[in-house]
XYZ file of C-alpha atoms in Angstrom:
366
model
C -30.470 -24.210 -6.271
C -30.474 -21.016 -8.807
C -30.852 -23.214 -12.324
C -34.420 -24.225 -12.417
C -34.528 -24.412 -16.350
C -32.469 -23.601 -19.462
C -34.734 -23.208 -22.899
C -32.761 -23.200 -25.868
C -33.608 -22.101 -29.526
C -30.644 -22.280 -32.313
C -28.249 -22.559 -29.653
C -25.438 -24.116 -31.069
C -26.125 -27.883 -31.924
C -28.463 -27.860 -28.880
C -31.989 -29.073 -29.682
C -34.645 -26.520 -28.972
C -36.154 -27.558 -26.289
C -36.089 -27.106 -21.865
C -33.494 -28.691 -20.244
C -35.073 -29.371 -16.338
C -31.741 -28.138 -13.840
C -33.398 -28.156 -10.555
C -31.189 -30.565 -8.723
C -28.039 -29.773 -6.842
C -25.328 -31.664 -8.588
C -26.101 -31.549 -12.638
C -23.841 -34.383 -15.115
C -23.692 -34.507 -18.518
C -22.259 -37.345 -19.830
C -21.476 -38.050 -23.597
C -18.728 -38.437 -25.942
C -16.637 -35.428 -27.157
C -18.792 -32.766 -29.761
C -22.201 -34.107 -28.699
C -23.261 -30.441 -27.028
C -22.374 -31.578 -23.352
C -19.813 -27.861 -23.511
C -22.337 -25.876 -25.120
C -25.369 -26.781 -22.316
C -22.453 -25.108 -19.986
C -21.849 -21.940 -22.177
C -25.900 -21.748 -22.433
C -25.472 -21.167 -19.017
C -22.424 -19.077 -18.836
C -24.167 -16.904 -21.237
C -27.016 -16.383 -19.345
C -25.365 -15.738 -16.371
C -22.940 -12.793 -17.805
C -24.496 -11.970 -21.219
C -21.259 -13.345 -23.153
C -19.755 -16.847 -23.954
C -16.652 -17.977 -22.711
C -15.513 -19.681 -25.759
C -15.859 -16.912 -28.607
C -16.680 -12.791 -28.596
C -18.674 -13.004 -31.386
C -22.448 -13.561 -30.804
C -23.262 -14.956 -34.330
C -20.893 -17.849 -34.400
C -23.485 -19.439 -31.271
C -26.092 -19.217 -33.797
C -27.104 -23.281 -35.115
C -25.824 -23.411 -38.842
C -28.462 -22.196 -41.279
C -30.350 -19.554 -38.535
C -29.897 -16.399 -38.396
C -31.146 -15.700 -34.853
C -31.017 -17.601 -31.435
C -32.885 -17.413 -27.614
C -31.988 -18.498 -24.218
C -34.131 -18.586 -21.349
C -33.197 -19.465 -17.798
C -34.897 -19.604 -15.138
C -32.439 -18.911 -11.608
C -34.161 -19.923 -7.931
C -31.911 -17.304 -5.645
C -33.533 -18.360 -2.628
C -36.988 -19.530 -1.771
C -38.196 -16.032 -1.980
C -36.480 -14.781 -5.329
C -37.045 -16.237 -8.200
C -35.351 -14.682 -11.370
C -36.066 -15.209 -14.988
C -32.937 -14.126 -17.934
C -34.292 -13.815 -21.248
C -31.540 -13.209 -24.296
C -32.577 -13.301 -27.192
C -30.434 -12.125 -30.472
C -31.703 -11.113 -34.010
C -31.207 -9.233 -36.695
C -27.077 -8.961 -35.301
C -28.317 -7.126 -32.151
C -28.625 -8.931 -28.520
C -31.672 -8.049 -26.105
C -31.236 -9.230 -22.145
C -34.040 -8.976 -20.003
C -34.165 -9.748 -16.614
C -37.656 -10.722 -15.241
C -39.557 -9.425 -18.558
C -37.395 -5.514 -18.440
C -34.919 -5.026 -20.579
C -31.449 -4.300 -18.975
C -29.145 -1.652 -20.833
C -25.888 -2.768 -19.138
C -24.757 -6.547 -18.605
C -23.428 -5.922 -14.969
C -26.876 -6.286 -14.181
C -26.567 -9.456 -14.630
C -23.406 -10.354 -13.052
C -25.114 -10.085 -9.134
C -27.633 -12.441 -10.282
C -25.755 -15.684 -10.399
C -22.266 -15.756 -10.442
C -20.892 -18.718 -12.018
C -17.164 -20.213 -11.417
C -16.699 -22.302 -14.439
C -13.529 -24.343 -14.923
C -12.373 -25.004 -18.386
C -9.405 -26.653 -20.319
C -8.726 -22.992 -21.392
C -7.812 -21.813 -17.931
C -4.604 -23.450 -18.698
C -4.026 -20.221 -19.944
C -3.732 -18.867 -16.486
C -0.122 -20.604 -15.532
C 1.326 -20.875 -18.834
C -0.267 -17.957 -21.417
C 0.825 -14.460 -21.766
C 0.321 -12.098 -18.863
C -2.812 -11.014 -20.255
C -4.663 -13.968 -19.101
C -3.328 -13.591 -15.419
C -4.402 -10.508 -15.502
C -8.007 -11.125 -16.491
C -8.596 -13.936 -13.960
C -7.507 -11.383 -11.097
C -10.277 -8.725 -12.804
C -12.614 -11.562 -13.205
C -12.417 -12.378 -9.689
C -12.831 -8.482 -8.550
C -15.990 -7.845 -10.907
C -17.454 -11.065 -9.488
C -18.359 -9.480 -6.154
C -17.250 -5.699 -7.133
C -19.689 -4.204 -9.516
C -17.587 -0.800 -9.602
C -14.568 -2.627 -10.540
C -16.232 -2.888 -13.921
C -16.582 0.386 -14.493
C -13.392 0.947 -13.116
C -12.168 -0.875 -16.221
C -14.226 0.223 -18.810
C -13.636 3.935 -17.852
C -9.475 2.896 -17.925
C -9.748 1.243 -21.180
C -11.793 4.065 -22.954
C -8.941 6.743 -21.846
C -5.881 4.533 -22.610
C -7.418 4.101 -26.287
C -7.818 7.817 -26.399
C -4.460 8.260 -25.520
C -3.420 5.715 -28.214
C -5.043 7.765 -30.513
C -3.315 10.793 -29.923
C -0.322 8.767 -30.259
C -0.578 7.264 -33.163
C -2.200 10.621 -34.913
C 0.654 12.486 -33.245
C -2.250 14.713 -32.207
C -0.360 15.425 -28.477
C -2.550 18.578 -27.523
C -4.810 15.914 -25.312
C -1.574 13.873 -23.843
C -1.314 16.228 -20.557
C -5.565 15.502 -20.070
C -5.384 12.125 -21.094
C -2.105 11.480 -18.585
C -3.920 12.797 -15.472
C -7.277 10.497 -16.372
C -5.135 7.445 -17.419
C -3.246 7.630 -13.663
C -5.851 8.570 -12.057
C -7.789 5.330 -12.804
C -5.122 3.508 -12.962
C -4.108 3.882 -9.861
C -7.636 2.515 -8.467
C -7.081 -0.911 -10.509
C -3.526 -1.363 -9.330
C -4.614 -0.821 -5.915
C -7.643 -3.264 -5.929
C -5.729 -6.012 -7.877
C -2.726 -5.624 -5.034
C -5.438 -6.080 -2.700
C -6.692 -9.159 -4.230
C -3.745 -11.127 -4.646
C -2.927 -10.370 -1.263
C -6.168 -12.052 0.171
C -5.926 -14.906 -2.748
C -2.552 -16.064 -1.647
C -4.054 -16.736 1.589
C -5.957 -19.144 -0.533
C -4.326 -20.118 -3.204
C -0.646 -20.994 -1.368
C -2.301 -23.620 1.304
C -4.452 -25.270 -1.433
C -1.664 -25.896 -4.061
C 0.535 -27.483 -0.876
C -2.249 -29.552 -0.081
C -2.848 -30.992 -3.298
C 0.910 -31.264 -4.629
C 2.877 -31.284 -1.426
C 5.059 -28.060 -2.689
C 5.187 -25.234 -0.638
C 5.599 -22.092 -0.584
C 4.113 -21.388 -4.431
C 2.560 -17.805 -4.171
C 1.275 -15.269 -6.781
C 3.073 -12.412 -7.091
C 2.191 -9.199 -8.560
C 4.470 -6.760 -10.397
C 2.669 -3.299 -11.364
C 3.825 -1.207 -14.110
C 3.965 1.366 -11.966
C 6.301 1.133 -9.398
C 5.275 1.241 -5.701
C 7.919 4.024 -3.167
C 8.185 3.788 0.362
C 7.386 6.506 2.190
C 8.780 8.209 5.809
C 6.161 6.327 7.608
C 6.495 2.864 6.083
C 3.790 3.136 3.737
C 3.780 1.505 0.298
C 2.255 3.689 -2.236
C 2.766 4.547 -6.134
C 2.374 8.870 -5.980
C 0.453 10.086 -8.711
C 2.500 13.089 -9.348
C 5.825 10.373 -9.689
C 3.847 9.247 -12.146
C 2.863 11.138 -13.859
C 7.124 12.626 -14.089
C 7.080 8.998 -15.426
C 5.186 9.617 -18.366
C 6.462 12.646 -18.870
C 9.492 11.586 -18.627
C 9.332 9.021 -21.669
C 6.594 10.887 -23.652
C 9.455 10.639 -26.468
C 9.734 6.628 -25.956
C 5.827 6.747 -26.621
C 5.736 9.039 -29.305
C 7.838 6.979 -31.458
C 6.336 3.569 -30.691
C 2.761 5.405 -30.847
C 1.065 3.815 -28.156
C 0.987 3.830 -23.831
C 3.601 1.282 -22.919
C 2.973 1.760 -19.080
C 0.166 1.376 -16.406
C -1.927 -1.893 -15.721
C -2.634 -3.264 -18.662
C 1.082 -3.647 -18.768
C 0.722 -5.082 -15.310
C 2.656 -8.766 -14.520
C 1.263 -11.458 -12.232
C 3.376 -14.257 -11.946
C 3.609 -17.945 -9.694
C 6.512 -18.016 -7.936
C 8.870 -19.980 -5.148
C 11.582 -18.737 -2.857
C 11.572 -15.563 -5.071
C 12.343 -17.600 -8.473
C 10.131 -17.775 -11.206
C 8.060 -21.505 -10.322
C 6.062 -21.643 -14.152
C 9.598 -22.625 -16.559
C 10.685 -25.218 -14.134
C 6.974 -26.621 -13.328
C 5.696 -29.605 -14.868
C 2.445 -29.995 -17.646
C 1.020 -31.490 -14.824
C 1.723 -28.730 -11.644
C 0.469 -25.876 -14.559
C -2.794 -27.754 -14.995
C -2.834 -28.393 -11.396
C -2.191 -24.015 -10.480
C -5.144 -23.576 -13.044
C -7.279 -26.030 -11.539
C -6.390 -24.486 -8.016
C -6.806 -20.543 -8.908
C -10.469 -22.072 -9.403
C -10.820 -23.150 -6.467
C -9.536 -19.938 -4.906
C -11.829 -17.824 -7.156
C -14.802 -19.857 -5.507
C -13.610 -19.485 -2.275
C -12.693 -15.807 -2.130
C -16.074 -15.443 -3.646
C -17.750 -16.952 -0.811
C -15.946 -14.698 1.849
C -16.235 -11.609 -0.253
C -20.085 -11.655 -0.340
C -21.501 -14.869 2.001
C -22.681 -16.384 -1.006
C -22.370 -19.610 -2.760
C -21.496 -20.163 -6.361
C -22.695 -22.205 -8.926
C -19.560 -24.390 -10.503
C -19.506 -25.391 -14.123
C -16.807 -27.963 -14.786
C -16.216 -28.734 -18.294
C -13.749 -31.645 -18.915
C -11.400 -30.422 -16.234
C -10.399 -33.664 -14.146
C -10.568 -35.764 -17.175
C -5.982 -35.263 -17.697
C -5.765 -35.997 -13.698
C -4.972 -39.414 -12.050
C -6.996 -40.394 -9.697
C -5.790 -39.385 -6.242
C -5.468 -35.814 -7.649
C -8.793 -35.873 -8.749
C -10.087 -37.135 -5.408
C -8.315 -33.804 -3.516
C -9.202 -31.691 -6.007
C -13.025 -32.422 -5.263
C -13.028 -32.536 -2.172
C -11.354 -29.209 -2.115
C -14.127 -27.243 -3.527
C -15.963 -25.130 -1.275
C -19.869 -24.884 -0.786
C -22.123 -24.614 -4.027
C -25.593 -23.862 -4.475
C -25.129 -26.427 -7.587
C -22.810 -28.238 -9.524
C -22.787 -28.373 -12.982
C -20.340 -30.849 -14.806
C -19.572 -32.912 -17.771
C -18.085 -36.065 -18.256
C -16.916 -38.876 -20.834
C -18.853 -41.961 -20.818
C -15.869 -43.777 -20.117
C -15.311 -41.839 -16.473
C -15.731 -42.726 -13.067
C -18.339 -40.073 -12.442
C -20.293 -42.192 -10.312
C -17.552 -41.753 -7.386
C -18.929 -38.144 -7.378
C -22.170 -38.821 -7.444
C -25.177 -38.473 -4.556
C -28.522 -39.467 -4.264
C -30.303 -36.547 -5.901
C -27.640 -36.272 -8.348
C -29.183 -36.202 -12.010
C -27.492 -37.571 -15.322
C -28.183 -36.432 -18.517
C -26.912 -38.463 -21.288
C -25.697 -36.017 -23.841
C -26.089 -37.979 -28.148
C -26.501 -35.332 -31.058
C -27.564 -31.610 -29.183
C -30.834 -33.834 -27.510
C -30.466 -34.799 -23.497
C -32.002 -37.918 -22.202
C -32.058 -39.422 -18.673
């Protein structure tokens, strides 16, 4: 199993001390603001360099520090054994992976890719399209390092071109159009791919669990796809780049790039109607829990490997036959991570080797 050990110092609430992972399935019980989340973003952060709960590193820091340290320790297989060291001080973070310092947090990512579910993923059925869209490039940078740059690269030229816009500083648009479609064409092909292999997924394992059919994701570009002679599907660069041409005015007066992906819509829907407005609380927490689900199983058949799933709260709003098919739905793991209220049936879940931690005041106890 890849977590071996987690060492914390002004993590949080989180005592400083080693926390011993080396067992498949991992619980943390305890009541609500007693660190059982933060153990999970410890781990989160290792894994990917960031937290999933804020963007700013000094808010993890325990009040009245001014620096903090992880250390984990990750058991790939029996013959690679890697150690992540973060530490941050002095407002500036340091990863190293097995003692060498790493300049780019992609390095990370191949490591140990972590599927964590959250009460945030909510977000995913019922936020803005924003959200959507960073699930589907979560999922593609899991098991597609490229796809990272892919995004960086887009970003950095679309703010350029904001830039220009807003400074009314056109010399660069013509430059800036080319590179902006150019990369943008790569993302909107990759994300079309994507959904296309997650509805495979994500369609048969909503039916099963809620008895609805025919709920798929669908994916609406900003730039729109032509049919050519020979069948194919395909957005032309040059059409698009007449597009932007075409409403340079538009973007001149609003001052910023109003098309290309991140302007990009993903959306759940049924017989070709929108399914989110007419879906219950319960089917939206039910899609998030599912896209999960999906996200560990494309993972799987994208690269062979097994995850490691952190649940944090996430079947404590289900009753209990949903709960039941929603974990038994999960795919192989090479460990389990998850947290519970005392008051929860966890012990259903449970198997021999499981090992509970009993979460009181940042300290762990079995």
């Amino acid at each position: 199993m890849p977590f071996l050990y987690q060492t914390f110092y002004n993590f949080r609430n989180l005592k400083n001390d080693t926390i011993d992972l080396s067992k498949k399935e991992i619980f943390l019980v305890g009541e609500n603001g007693q660190g059982k989340s933060n153990i999970l973003e410890s781990l989160y952060y290792s894994a990917y360099g960031i937290s999933f709960r804020t963007h700013t590193d000094s808010q993890i820091i325990k009040n009245g520090e001014k620096n903090f340290s992880l250390n984990a320790l990750y058991n790939v297989d029996e013959n690679n054994t890697q150690k992540i060291s973060i530490i941050y001080e002095n407002n500036k973070k340091r990863i190293e992976k097995n003692g060498k310092k790493i300049a780019d947090r992609k390095e990370l990512i191949n490591t140990i890719p972590c599927i964590l579910f959250s009460h945030s993923d909510m977000q995913f059925a019922i936020g803005e399209p924003e959200y959507r869209r960073f699930f589907i490039d979560q999922s593609l940078t899991l098991y597609d390092s490229i796809y990272i740059d892919d995004l960086r690269n887009y970003k950095k030229v679309l703010k350029s071109r904001n830039a220009v816009l807003k400074n009314h500083e056109y010399e660069m648009l013509d430059i800036y159009d080319k590179q902006l479609v150019d990369l943008g064409l790569i993302i909107q092909k990759k994300r079309k791919n994507i959904i296309f292999s997650f509805n495979q997924i994500f369609s048969s394992l909503f039916e099963e669990v809620t008895g609805i059919s025919g709920v798929n994701i669908s994916y609406h570009p900003s730039w729109k796809e032509k049919e050519s002679e020979n069948g194919n599907i395909f957005p032309a660069s040059q059409d698009i780049l007449n597009y932007l041409l075409d409403r340079r005015n538009n973007e001149k007066e609003n001052e910023t790039t109003m098309s290309g992906p991140h302007r990009d819509r993903i959306d759940f829907v049924k017989d070709h109607k929108f399914f989110i407005p007419t879906a219950s609380t319960g089917q939206c927490r039910l899609i998030s829990l599912i896209l999960r689900v999906a996200q560990a199983v494309f993972y799987t058949r994208a690269t062979n490997l097994n995850p490691v799933i952190l649940m944090d709260d996430v079947l404590l709003e289900l009753d209990p036959s949903k709960r039941t098919k929603i974990t038994s739905l999960l795919p192989q793991y090479d460990q389990l991570i998850c947290t519970f209220l005392p008051g929860e049936p966890y012990e259903r879940y449970m198997h021999d080797t499981t090992k509970v931690y009993k979460i009181e005041q940042g300290g762990w106890y079995e």
